[in-house]
Coordinates of C-alpha atoms in Angstrom, one line a residue:
M1 CA -4.1 -22.4 26.2
A2 CA -6.0 -22.7 29.4
P3 CA -9.1 -24.9 29.6
A4 CA -12.3 -23.7 29.1
N5 CA -14.0 -25.2 32.4
Y6 CA -12.4 -22.9 34.8
G7 CA -14.4 -21.5 37.6
V8 CA -15.4 -17.9 38.0
P9 CA -12.2 -15.9 40.4
T10 CA -13.6 -15.5 43.9
F11 CA -12.6 -13.3 46.5
V12 CA -11.4 -14.9 49.6
S13 CA -9.5 -13.2 52.5
N14 CA -7.5 -14.9 54.9
N15 CA -5.4 -13.3 57.7
S16 CA -5.2 -16.3 59.8
S17 CA -1.5 -17.4 60.0
S18 CA -0.3 -19.9 57.1
S19 CA 1.5 -23.0 56.5
V20 CA 3.1 -21.6 53.4
N21 CA 6.2 -19.5 53.8
T22 CA 4.6 -15.9 53.1
S23 CA 7.9 -14.3 51.9
A24 CA 9.0 -17.0 49.8
L25 CA 5.4 -17.2 47.7
Q26 CA 5.6 -13.6 47.6
Q27 CA 9.1 -13.5 46.3
Q28 CA 8.1 -16.4 43.8
L29 CA 4.8 -14.6 42.4
Y30 CA 7.0 -11.2 41.8
G31 CA 9.4 -13.5 39.8
M32 CA 6.7 -15.0 37.7
S33 CA 5.5 -11.2 36.9
N34 CA 8.7 -10.3 35.5
L35 CA 9.1 -13.7 33.1
S36 CA 8.6 -12.7 29.5
V37 CA 5.2 -12.3 27.7
P38 CA 5.4 -15.2 25.9
E39 CA 6.1 -17.1 29.3
R40 CA 2.8 -15.4 30.8
K41 CA 1.0 -16.5 28.1
Q42 CA 1.8 -20.4 28.0
E43 CA -1.1 -22.7 29.8
A44 CA 1.8 -23.8 32.2
F45 CA 1.7 -20.3 34.0
Y46 CA -1.9 -20.4 33.8
I47 CA -2.2 -23.5 35.6
K48 CA 0.5 -22.6 38.2
I49 CA -1.4 -19.4 39.2
N50 CA -4.3 -21.2 39.6
N51 CA -3.2 -23.9 41.7
L52 CA -2.0 -21.4 44.0
L53 CA -5.6 -19.6 44.0
N54 CA -6.9 -22.6 45.3
K55 CA -4.9 -22.8 48.2
P56 CA -6.7 -21.7 51.4
D57 CA -4.3 -20.2 53.6
L58 CA -3.1 -17.5 51.1
D59 CA -2.3 -14.2 52.4
N60 CA -3.9 -10.9 51.2
H61 CA -0.4 -9.8 49.8
S62 CA 0.0 -13.3 47.7
E63 CA -3.6 -13.4 46.7
A64 CA -3.8 -10.2 45.4
L65 CA -0.6 -10.6 43.4
A66 CA -2.0 -14.0 42.3
N67 CA -5.3 -12.5 41.0
I68 CA -3.5 -9.9 38.9
L69 CA -1.3 -12.6 37.3
M70 CA -4.0 -14.7 36.2
A71 CA -5.9 -11.5 35.0
N72 CA -2.6 -10.5 33.1
Y73 CA -2.6 -14.2 31.5
H74 CA -6.4 -13.8 30.5
I75 CA -5.7 -10.2 28.9
L76 CA -2.3 -11.8 27.2
N77 CA -4.8 -14.5 25.4
G78 CA -7.4 -12.1 24.5
D79 CA -10.0 -12.6 27.0
A80 CA -10.9 -8.8 28.6
I81 CA -13.8 -10.1 30.5
R82 CA -12.0 -12.5 32.6
A83 CA -9.1 -10.5 32.7
R84 CA -11.3 -7.6 34.6
E85 CA -13.2 -10.1 36.9
F86 CA -9.8 -11.4 38.3
L87 CA -8.7 -7.2 38.6
S88 CA -11.9 -6.9 40.7
V89 CA -10.9 -9.7 42.9
A90 CA -7.5 -8.3 43.5
Q91 CA -8.3 -4.4 43.6
P92 CA -9.6 -4.5 47.0
L93 CA -6.9 -6.6 48.5
V94 CA -4.0 -4.5 46.8
Q95 CA -6.2 -1.7 48.5
N96 CA -5.8 -3.4 52.1
V97 CA -2.2 -4.5 51.8
D98 CA -1.3 -0.8 50.4
T99 CA 2.3 -1.9 49.1
P100 CA 3.9 0.5 45.8
S101 CA 5.2 -2.9 44.5
L102 CA 1.7 -4.8 44.3
E103 CA 0.1 -1.5 43.2
H104 CA 2.3 -1.1 40.4
Q105 CA 1.9 -5.0 39.3
Y106 CA -2.1 -4.0 39.2
Q107 CA -2.0 -0.9 37.3
Y108 CA 0.4 -2.5 34.6
V109 CA -2.2 -5.0 33.6
N110 CA -5.0 -2.7 33.9
I111 CA -3.3 -0.3 31.3
F112 CA -4.2 -3.3 29.0
V113 CA -7.5 -4.1 30.0
L114 CA -8.4 -0.6 30.2
R115 CA -7.4 0.1 26.2
S116 CA -9.2 -3.3 25.4
E117 CA -11.9 -2.1 27.1
G118 CA -11.8 0.9 24.9
D119 CA -11.0 3.5 27.5
L120 CA -8.1 4.9 26.1
E121 CA -7.5 8.3 27.9
Q122 CA -7.4 6.6 31.3
A123 CA -4.6 3.9 29.9
L124 CA -2.7 6.4 28.6
T125 CA -2.8 8.6 31.5
T126 CA -2.1 5.6 33.8
S127 CA 0.7 4.4 31.5
E128 CA 2.4 7.8 31.8
N129 CA 2.2 7.7 35.9
L130 CA 3.5 4.3 35.8
Y131 CA 6.6 4.7 33.9
E132 CA 7.9 7.8 36.2
E133 CA 7.2 5.5 38.9
V134 CA 8.9 2.5 37.7
K135 CA 11.4 3.5 35.2
D136 CA 14.3 3.3 37.6
I137 CA 13.4 0.1 39.4
W138 CA 12.1 -2.4 36.8
G139 CA 14.0 -4.6 34.0
M140 CA 14.5 -3.4 30.9
N141 CA 11.9 -5.9 29.0
K142 CA 9.0 -5.2 31.4
L143 CA 9.9 -1.1 30.6
G144 CA 10.1 -1.9 27.4
D145 CA 6.4 -3.6 26.8
L146 CA 5.5 -0.6 29.1
I147 CA 6.3 2.2 26.4
L148 CA 5.2 -0.1 23.8
E149 CA 2.1 -0.2 25.0
R150 CA 1.9 3.7 25.6
A151 CA 3.0 4.1 21.9
Y152 CA 0.1 1.9 20.6
I153 CA -2.2 3.7 22.7
S154 CA -0.9 7.1 21.8
S155 CA -1.3 5.8 17.9
L156 CA -5.0 5.1 18.7
L157 CA -5.8 8.6 20.0
S158 CA -4.0 9.9 16.6
L159 CA -1.0 11.3 18.8
Y160 CA 1.5 10.3 16.3
K161 CA 4.4 12.6 16.8
E162 CA 4.8 11.2 20.5
A163 CA 3.8 7.5 19.4
I164 CA 7.0 7.7 17.4
T165 CA 9.2 9.1 20.3
L166 CA 8.0 6.0 22.2
L167 CA 8.8 3.5 19.6
D168 CA 11.9 4.6 19.0
L169 CA 12.3 4.4 23.1
A170 CA 10.6 0.8 23.0
L171 CA 13.1 -0.3 20.5
D172 CA 15.9 0.8 22.2
Y173 CA 15.1 -1.2 25.2
A174 CA 14.4 -4.3 22.8
L175 CA 17.7 -4.0 21.0
E176 CA 19.6 -3.8 24.4
S177 CA 17.6 -6.5 26.2
D178 CA 18.0 -8.3 23.0
D179 CA 14.5 -9.5 23.5
P180 CA 13.1 -11.0 20.2
Y181 CA 9.4 -10.8 21.5
L182 CA 10.0 -7.2 22.4
I183 CA 11.5 -6.6 18.8
S184 CA 9.4 -7.9 17.0
E185 CA 6.3 -5.8 18.6
T186 CA 7.8 -2.9 18.2
Y187 CA 8.4 -3.7 14.5
N188 CA 4.4 -4.4 15.0
V189 CA 3.6 -1.3 16.4
F190 CA 5.2 0.8 14.0
G191 CA 3.5 -0.9 11.0
I192 CA 0.1 -0.4 12.6
L193 CA 1.2 3.4 13.0
Y194 CA 2.1 3.8 9.7
N195 CA -0.7 2.0 8.6
F196 CA -2.8 4.7 10.5
L197 CA -0.8 7.8 8.7
N198 CA -1.8 6.0 5.2
D199 CA 1.7 4.9 4.4
N200 CA 1.3 1.8 3.4
Q201 CA 4.7 0.7 2.1
S202 CA 6.1 1.6 5.6
A203 CA 4.0 -0.3 6.9
I204 CA 4.2 -4.0 5.0
M205 CA 7.8 -3.0 5.9
Y206 CA 7.9 -3.1 9.8
F207 CA 5.0 -5.7 9.8
E208 CA 7.5 -8.1 7.2
K209 CA 10.2 -7.7 9.7
A210 CA 7.7 -8.5 12.8
V211 CA 6.7 -11.7 11.0
E212 CA 10.6 -12.5 10.3
V213 CA 11.8 -12.4 13.8
M214 CA 8.9 -14.1 15.0
E215 CA 9.6 -17.1 12.6
K216 CA 13.2 -17.1 13.7
H217 CA 11.8 -17.8 17.3
P218 CA 9.2 -20.8 17.6
A219 CA 8.6 -19.5 21.2
L220 CA 7.1 -16.5 19.5
V221 CA 4.7 -18.8 17.6
S222 CA 1.7 -17.0 19.6
N223 CA 2.1 -13.8 17.9
I224 CA 0.2 -15.2 14.9
Y225 CA -1.6 -11.7 14.6
F226 CA 1.2 -10.4 12.4
Y227 CA 0.3 -12.4 9.9
A228 CA -3.2 -10.6 9.8
N229 CA -1.7 -7.4 10.2
L230 CA 0.0 -7.9 7.2
G231 CA -2.3 -9.1 5.1
D232 CA -4.4 -6.2 5.7
A233 CA -1.7 -4.3 4.8
Y234 CA -1.4 -6.3 1.6
R235 CA -5.2 -5.6 1.3
T236 CA -4.5 -2.2 1.6
N237 CA -2.1 -2.4 -1.5
K238 CA -4.6 -4.5 -3.2
Q239 CA -2.3 -7.7 -3.2
Y240 CA -5.5 -9.7 -2.5
E241 CA -3.8 -13.1 -3.1
K242 CA -1.2 -12.4 -0.7
A243 CA -3.7 -10.7 2.0
L244 CA -5.8 -14.0 1.8
E245 CA -3.5 -16.6 2.1
L246 CA -2.0 -14.7 5.2
T247 CA -5.1 -14.0 7.0
H248 CA -6.7 -18.0 6.4
K249 CA -3.1 -18.8 8.1
A250 CA -3.7 -16.3 11.0
R251 CA -7.1 -18.2 11.4
L252 CA -6.0 -21.5 11.3
L253 CA -3.2 -20.7 13.7
S254 CA -5.4 -18.6 16.2
I255 CA -8.2 -21.7 16.1
Q256 CA -5.6 -23.8 17.5
E257 CA -4.0 -21.3 20.1
N258 CA -7.7 -20.5 20.9
D259 CA -7.1 -16.6 20.2
V260 CA -10.5 -15.5 19.9
P261 CA -10.2 -11.9 19.5
L262 CA -7.6 -12.5 16.4
Q263 CA -10.0 -15.1 14.7
A264 CA -12.6 -11.9 14.7
F265 CA -10.0 -9.7 13.1
T266 CA -9.2 -12.4 10.1
H267 CA -12.6 -12.3 9.7
Q268 CA -12.7 -8.5 9.9
V269 CA -10.0 -8.4 7.3
E270 CA -11.1 -11.1 5.0
A271 CA -14.8 -8.9 4.7
R272 CA -12.8 -5.9 3.9
I273 CA -10.8 -8.0 1.1
D274 CA -14.3 -9.1 -0.3
T275 CA -15.4 -5.2 0.4
D276 CA -12.9 -4.3 -2.0
T277 CA -13.3 -7.0 -4.7
E278 CA -17.5 -6.1 -4.8
Q279 CA -18.3 -9.4 -3.0
Y280 CA -20.5 -7.4 -0.7
Q281 CA -22.6 -10.0 0.8
A282 CA -19.9 -12.1 1.6
A283 CA -18.3 -9.2 3.7
I284 CA -21.5 -9.0 5.7
E285 CA -21.5 -12.3 6.4
Q286 CA -17.7 -12.2 7.9
L287 CA -18.2 -9.1 9.3
E288 CA -21.2 -10.9 11.2
K289 CA -18.8 -13.6 12.6
A290 CA -16.1 -11.1 13.5
K291 CA -18.7 -9.2 15.9
A292 CA -19.9 -12.6 17.5
L293 CA -16.4 -13.7 18.4
Q294 CA -15.5 -9.9 19.7
E295 CA -18.7 -9.8 22.0
K296 CA -17.8 -13.3 23.0
V297 CA -14.8 -12.2 25.0
G298 CA -15.9 -8.6 25.3
E299 CA -13.7 -6.5 23.4
K300 CA -14.5 -3.4 22.7
L301 CA -12.0 -1.3 21.9
F302 CA -12.2 -2.1 17.8
G303 CA -16.2 -2.4 18.3
Y304 CA -16.5 0.9 16.6
E305 CA -14.1 0.1 13.3
L306 CA -16.5 -3.1 13.0
Q307 CA -19.5 -1.2 12.5
T308 CA -18.0 1.7 9.9
D309 CA -16.8 -1.6 8.0
F310 CA -20.4 -2.7 8.1
A311 CA -21.8 0.3 7.0
Y312 CA -19.8 0.9 4.2
A313 CA -20.5 -2.5 3.0
Y314 CA -24.5 -1.8 3.4
L315 CA -23.4 1.3 1.7
K316 CA -21.6 -0.4 -1.5
L317 CA -24.8 -3.0 -1.6
G318 CA -27.1 -0.2 -1.9
E319 CA -29.1 -0.9 1.6
L320 CA -28.6 2.8 2.9
D321 CA -31.0 2.5 5.4
K322 CA -29.0 -0.2 7.3
A323 CA -25.9 1.6 6.4
E324 CA -26.7 4.8 8.3
Q325 CA -28.2 2.3 11.0
H326 CA -24.3 1.0 11.5
I327 CA -23.3 4.5 11.4
E328 CA -25.2 5.1 14.4
Y329 CA -23.8 1.9 16.2
A330 CA -20.4 3.0 15.5
I331 CA -21.1 6.4 17.5
E332 CA -22.4 4.0 20.3
E333 CA -19.5 1.9 20.3
A334 CA -17.1 5.0 20.6
A335 CA -16.3 6.2 23.9
K336 CA -15.1 9.5 21.7
V337 CA -14.9 9.0 18.5
A338 CA -11.4 9.8 17.0
A339 CA -10.8 12.9 14.9
L340 CA -9.7 11.0 11.8
D341 CA -12.5 8.3 12.5
D342 CA -15.1 11.7 12.7
F343 CA -13.7 12.2 8.8
Y344 CA -14.2 8.7 7.6
L345 CA -18.0 8.8 8.9
K346 CA -18.7 12.2 7.6
K347 CA -17.3 10.5 4.1
L348 CA -19.6 7.6 4.5
R349 CA -22.7 9.8 4.8
A350 CA -22.0 11.9 1.9
E351 CA -22.3 8.9 -0.3
I352 CA -24.9 8.2 1.3
S353 CA -26.4 11.4 0.7
A354 CA -25.5 11.3 -2.5
Q355 CA -27.1 8.3 -3.8
R356 CA -30.6 9.5 -2.2
G357 CA -29.9 12.3 -4.4
E358 CA -29.0 15.0 -1.3
F359 CA -26.0 16.2 -3.3
E360 CA -26.2 19.8 -1.3
M361 CA -26.1 17.9 2.0
A362 CA -23.1 15.7 0.3
F363 CA -21.2 18.7 -0.7
E364 CA -21.8 19.6 2.9
L365 CA -20.7 16.4 4.6
L366 CA -17.5 16.5 2.3
D367 CA -16.4 19.9 3.2
E368 CA -16.6 19.1 7.1
S369 CA -15.0 15.9 6.0
F370 CA -12.0 17.5 4.7
S371 CA -11.6 20.1 7.2
V372 CA -11.5 17.3 10.1
Y373 CA -8.8 15.4 8.1
R374 CA -7.0 18.5 7.2
D375 CA -6.8 19.7 11.2
T376 CA -6.4 16.0 12.4
F377 CA -3.5 15.8 10.4
N378 CA -2.1 19.7 10.6
D379 CA 0.9 18.7 13.0
N380 CA 1.4 15.7 11.6
L381 CA 2.5 16.2 8.2
T382 CA 6.0 15.3 8.2
Y383 CA 5.0 11.8 9.4
V384 CA 2.3 11.1 6.6
S385 CA 3.2 9.6 3.3
N386 CA 3.1 10.7 -0.3
L387 CA -0.4 8.9 -0.8
S388 CA -1.8 10.3 1.7
R389 CA -1.1 13.8 0.8
E390 CA -2.0 12.9 -2.9
Q391 CA -5.5 11.7 -1.4
L392 CA -5.7 15.2 0.2
D393 CA -4.7 16.8 -2.4
Q394 CA -7.5 15.6 -4.4
E395 CA -10.1 15.9 -2.2
R396 CA -9.0 19.7 -1.9
L397 CA -9.2 20.0 -5.5
S398 CA -12.5 18.5 -5.6
F399 CA -13.6 21.0 -3.3
E400 CA -12.2 24.1 -4.8
N401 CA -13.5 23.0 -8.3
K402 CA -17.3 23.0 -6.5
L403 CA -16.2 26.4 -5.3
L404 CA -14.9 27.4 -8.2
E405 CA -18.4 27.1 -10.0
K406 CA -20.3 28.4 -7.7
E407 CA -18.3 31.9 -8.2
N408 CA -18.5 31.8 -11.6
Q409 CA -22.2 31.8 -11.5
I410 CA -21.9 35.0 -10.2
S411 CA -18.7 36.6 -11.6
T412 CA -21.0 38.0 -14.4
K413 CA -22.7 40.5 -11.9
F414 CA -19.2 41.4 -10.4
V415 CA -16.9 42.3 -12.8
E416 CA -16.3 46.0 -12.5
Q417 CA -15.9 45.5 -8.7
Y418 CA -13.2 43.3 -9.4
K419 CA -11.5 46.0 -11.4
E420 CA -11.4 48.2 -9.2
Y421 CA -9.9 45.9 -6.5
S422 CA -7.3 44.6 -9.1
T423 CA -4.6 47.1 -7.4
W424 CA -5.2 45.7 -3.8
L425 CA -5.5 42.2 -5.3
I426 CA -1.9 42.6 -6.9
T427 CA -0.6 43.8 -3.5
L428 CA -1.9 41.2 -1.4
I429 CA -0.7 38.1 -4.1
I430 CA 2.9 40.2 -3.9
L431 CA 2.5 40.1 0.0
L432 CA 1.7 36.0 -0.2
L433 CA 4.8 35.7 -2.1
V434 CA 7.1 37.5 0.2
L435 CA 5.4 34.9 3.2
L436 CA 6.1 32.3 1.2
L437 CA 9.5 33.2 0.6
I438 CA 10.0 33.8 4.3
C439 CA 8.1 30.4 5.1
C440 CA 10.2 28.7 2.6
W441 CA 13.5 30.0 4.3
L442 CA 12.6 29.1 7.7
L443 CA 11.7 25.5 6.5
I444 CA 14.9 25.3 5.1
R445 CA 16.8 26.8 8.5
Y446 CA 14.7 24.6 10.0
R447 CA 15.8 21.3 8.2
R448 CA 19.5 22.4 8.4
L449 CA 19.3 22.5 12.3
A450 CA 17.4 18.9 12.1
R451 CA 20.1 17.6 10.3
T452 CA 22.8 19.4 12.6
N453 CA 20.5 17.7 15.1
Q454 CA 20.9 14.3 14.1
E455 CA 24.5 14.3 13.6
M456 CA 25.0 15.7 16.9
A457 CA 22.8 12.6 18.6
L458 CA 25.1 9.8 16.3
T459 CA 28.4 11.8 17.1
D460 CA 31.0 11.3 19.9
N461 CA 31.4 14.7 21.5
L462 CA 35.0 14.4 22.5
T463 CA 36.7 12.7 19.2
L464 CA 33.7 13.6 17.0
L465 CA 33.7 10.1 15.9
P466 CA 30.7 8.0 15.8
N467 CA 29.1 7.1 19.0
R468 CA 28.2 4.0 19.9
R469 CA 24.7 3.8 18.4
Q470 CA 26.0 5.1 15.3
V471 CA 29.0 2.5 14.7
F472 CA 26.8 -0.5 15.7
R473 CA 24.5 0.3 12.8
K474 CA 26.8 0.8 10.5
L475 CA 28.1 -2.7 11.3
D476 CA 25.0 -3.9 11.2
N477 CA 24.8 -2.4 7.7
E478 CA 28.3 -4.1 6.4
H479 CA 26.9 -7.5 8.1
Q480 CA 23.8 -7.6 6.2
R481 CA 25.9 -6.5 3.0
S482 CA 28.6 -9.0 3.2
T483 CA 25.9 -11.7 4.0
L484 CA 23.6 -10.6 0.9
N485 CA 27.1 -10.4 -1.3
K486 CA 28.9 -13.2 0.1
S487 CA 31.6 -10.3 0.5
V488 CA 33.9 -10.6 4.0
Y489 CA 34.8 -7.9 6.4
S490 CA 37.1 -7.7 9.5
L491 CA 36.2 -6.2 12.8
I492 CA 38.6 -4.8 15.2
I493 CA 37.7 -4.0 18.9
F494 CA 41.0 -2.3 21.3
D495 CA 40.8 -1.0 24.5
V496 CA 43.1 1.3 26.0
D497 CA 45.6 -0.8 28.6
H498 CA 45.3 1.0 32.1
F499 CA 43.6 4.0 31.1
K500 CA 42.5 4.6 34.2
T501 CA 45.6 5.5 36.0
I502 CA 46.3 8.1 33.4
N503 CA 43.3 9.9 34.8
D504 CA 44.2 9.2 38.4
R505 CA 47.5 10.2 37.6
F506 CA 47.0 13.5 35.1
G507 CA 43.3 14.1 35.4
H508 CA 40.1 13.6 32.9
H509 CA 41.3 17.0 30.8
V510 CA 44.6 14.9 30.0
G511 CA 42.8 11.5 29.3
D512 CA 40.1 13.1 27.1
K513 CA 43.4 15.0 24.8
V514 CA 45.1 11.2 24.9
I515 CA 41.8 9.9 24.1
N516 CA 41.2 12.6 21.2
R517 CA 45.0 12.0 19.9
L518 CA 44.3 8.1 19.9
A519 CA 41.6 8.5 17.5
R520 CA 43.6 11.0 15.2
I521 CA 46.6 8.4 15.1
T522 CA 43.8 5.8 14.1
R523 CA 41.6 7.9 11.5
H524 CA 45.4 8.6 9.9
I525 CA 45.9 4.8 9.4
L526 CA 42.8 3.6 8.0
R527 CA 41.0 3.8 4.6
D528 CA 38.7 6.6 4.0
N529 CA 36.1 3.9 3.8
D530 CA 36.7 2.0 7.4
T531 CA 34.8 3.3 10.1
I532 CA 35.9 3.5 13.7
G533 CA 33.9 4.6 16.5
R534 CA 34.1 5.0 20.3
I535 CA 32.1 2.6 22.0
S536 CA 33.0 3.3 25.5
G537 CA 35.1 5.5 27.6
E538 CA 38.5 4.3 26.3
E539 CA 37.3 1.0 23.8
F540 CA 36.9 1.8 20.0
L541 CA 35.4 -0.4 17.6
I542 CA 36.7 -0.5 13.7
I543 CA 34.8 -2.1 11.0
L544 CA 36.8 -3.2 7.8
P545 CA 35.1 -3.5 4.6
D546 CA 36.5 -6.0 2.2
T547 CA 39.3 -6.8 4.2
V548 CA 40.6 -10.3 5.5
M549 CA 42.2 -11.5 8.6
D550 CA 45.6 -11.3 7.7
D551 CA 45.0 -7.5 6.7
A552 CA 43.2 -6.6 9.5
T553 CA 45.7 -8.1 11.8
Q554 CA 48.6 -5.7 9.9
I555 CA 46.2 -3.0 10.7
A556 CA 46.2 -3.6 14.4
T557 CA 49.4 -4.5 14.6
R558 CA 50.7 -0.9 13.3
L559 CA 48.0 0.7 15.5
N560 CA 49.4 -0.8 18.3
E561 CA 53.0 0.3 17.2
Q562 CA 51.9 3.6 16.6
F563 CA 50.2 3.9 20.2
A564 CA 53.7 2.6 21.9
N565 CA 56.0 5.1 20.0
A566 CA 53.2 8.0 20.3
D567 CA 54.9 11.3 21.7
F568 CA 52.6 12.5 24.5
E569 CA 55.2 14.9 26.4
D570 CA 53.6 17.9 25.0
L571 CA 50.1 16.9 27.0
A572 CA 52.1 15.8 30.2
E573 CA 55.3 14.8 31.3
G574 CA 55.5 10.8 32.0
I575 CA 52.6 9.4 29.5
H576 CA 52.9 6.3 27.7
L577 CA 50.3 3.7 27.0
T578 CA 49.5 0.8 25.3
A579 CA 46.7 -0.6 23.9
S580 CA 44.9 -4.3 23.8
F581 CA 43.2 -5.7 20.3
G582 CA 40.7 -8.2 19.6
V583 CA 40.6 -9.1 15.7
T584 CA 38.2 -11.1 14.0
E585 CA 37.1 -11.4 10.2
Y586 CA 33.0 -12.5 9.6
T587 CA 32.6 -16.1 8.1
P588 CA 29.6 -17.6 6.2
E589 CA 29.0 -19.5 9.8
D590 CA 28.2 -16.3 11.4
E591 CA 24.6 -16.5 10.9
H592 CA 23.8 -13.3 13.3
L593 CA 25.8 -10.4 14.0
D594 CA 26.4 -11.1 17.7
M595 CA 28.4 -13.6 16.8
V596 CA 31.3 -11.4 15.4
I597 CA 31.1 -9.0 18.1
N598 CA 31.1 -11.4 20.8
R599 CA 34.2 -13.0 19.1
A600 CA 36.2 -9.7 19.2
D601 CA 35.0 -9.1 22.6
H602 CA 36.5 -12.4 23.9
L603 CA 39.5 -11.8 22.1
L604 CA 40.3 -8.3 23.6
Y605 CA 39.6 -10.0 26.9
K606 CA 42.2 -12.5 25.7
A607 CA 45.0 -9.8 25.0
K608 CA 44.0 -8.4 28.3
K609 CA 44.5 -11.3 30.3
E610 CA 47.8 -12.7 28.3
G611 CA 49.4 -9.6 29.5
R612 CA 48.0 -6.6 27.7
N613 CA 49.6 -4.9 25.0
R614 CA 49.2 -7.2 22.5
V615 CA 47.0 -8.4 19.6
V616 CA 44.9 -11.5 19.0
S617 CA 43.3 -12.0 16.3
T618 CA 41.2 -15.3 14.8
S619 CA 38.5 -16.1 12.6
R620 CA 36.9 -19.0 14.2
D621 CA 36.1 -19.9 17.8
D622 CA 39.1 -21.8 18.6
S623 CA 40.9 -18.3 19.1
S624 CA 44.6 -18.2 17.9
E625 CA 47.3 -15.8 18.3
D626 CA 48.7 -13.6 16.4

C-alpha cells in the first residue's frame, strides 16, 4: 500500500517547453490507465505516478492524466477524500486541454468517487453517458468494469431489473476477456444484489463463487472484502460461527493491506452478529469502531446503513431516545432515502412506539412500512425470493388481522345492510374470479413467450442447433460433471474446408443450405445424448459424454467420409466439400476447461495445416495424428 506520509496534491500549470518527450509520456500514462484493476491498486503503480507528479516540466495533458490516475489509485484503495483531492486538481487541467480521451478518463474515475460520496444519481447518469461514448473504443476489461459499476449503483438505487441486465452484460465481458478479477467482482455484485432482494441462498452462492475465483488467483488477494460479504450473508442465514470466522479473516487481511473501509465494514458485520445474538452492548462498541474508520477516509455511501444499525442495537437495549436520535442521524447521512430503507426506518420507529405503549402510532407506522415495501417490489416480484415473499405475506396477514378486528367491532351494527348488498357482493366476487382467470391466462402466455424467447436466444437461427453461448454452457456442465464423477468425455471441433469458395461461387443462400445439410448429417450420426453446436460460420463443436478417444475418432472419421460423399447436386451443380477435424479427450490433468478447448483448436489447426480433409486427434499435448 502507499506510504502514509505522501503530500497533498498541488496544482502546478506549466506550459513551457519540456525536456520530457510529451507524446511518449502521454502514451505511457494512457497505457497505465488500461492496466487491470489489481495492477492499478498496487504500491508500484502509486510510486510511478507520484514520481511523474514530482517532475517540474509536465505539460497540462500529462499532469491532468497523472492526477486522474493517482485519484484512481486512492479510490481503489478506499480513500475517497484523497481521490477527490486529486480529481479537483485534474478538473481545471482537463477543461483546459479539452480532449475527449482525457475527459473520458476523468469521468471514469469520477463515477467511483461519486458513488463513494453517496451521490448515486449523478454517478449513474455519468456512467450511462460515458459508456455510450466509449463502448466502441475501450477494451473489454475496462468496459466490463464500467458496466459492473453501473450495475452496482443501479442495485443500490433499487433498480433491480436494470441491475440484473447489466450484470449479465458485465459477466459476458468478463468471460470473453477471461479476466479473473472482473469475473470475481461480477459474482460479488450478483451476491450483493440478491442480498438486497432477501434471496440469501442465492447471495451466498454468488459470494462463494467470488471467493473461489479469488483464491485461485493470488494476484486478487486485495479483493478480501469478498470474505466480509460472505460472512454477512452467513450471518443473515444464522450461521454465526462461519460468519465470525470469515469476518475476522477479512479484518486481519484488511489491516495487512491497510484497507480502512473494509476494516470498518468488518466491525459493522460483527456488530450485526452481536445484535442477532443479543449482545447489544458489544454491538454498540463495534459500530463505534466502524464509524471512526468511515470518517477517517470520508466514506459516505454507507453512513446511513451504519446509523440504522446503531438505532436497532439501541432499540434492543431499550434506550429508545438514543435509537430515535440515530434514526435522525440516518436521515441526515442520506442525501435521498431509498424506498426499501424507508420501509426499514418506519419499521424501527413502529417498534419504538410499541415499546412506549403508543400502539396506535405503531400500527400506523407498520401500515406505512408495508405500503412502501409493497410499492418498492411491485415491479421486481419475479426477482424476490420465496423467503422475501413469505415475510411480506406475514406482514400483510398481521395488518389484515388488525383490520378484521376493527371490522368485527362494528359488524353487529350493519348486519342488515350487509344482507341487502349480498347480491352485489356475490356479483363482485364472480367478476374478481373472472379477472383472476384472465390474469392467470395472461401469466401462462407470458411464461410461454418468455420460454420461447429464451430458447431463441440460445439457438442458432440457421441450423436450429445450440449457438456458441449455449454449447459452451453445455460443455462447461459436462466438464464439471466429468471432473466430479471422474468420468471421461471427448470433444470434436470441425471446420468446413474452403467454405468461402462455395459462398463466392454459388452465393450465400446456397452456402446456408449446405451448412444446414451438414448439420442434419451430423445430428443423424450422433447419439441422443451427444451435443452439436454451431460456434461460427462454418465451424461446429461436438460434445461426446462418456466417450473415449478411439470412439470419438471413429465418429469424426465417419463424419468426414459422410461429408466427402454427400450429394449436393440438388442445391447447385459442382458442389463437393470436405472438412477438417480436431478430436481430443478430457483427462484428469485438465484442470480447466480451456485446456481441453485449446487442445481441440490446436488439433483442428494442425489438420488444416497438414492439407485439410483429415482427422487429427490426441488426448495429450504431444499431438498424434489419427
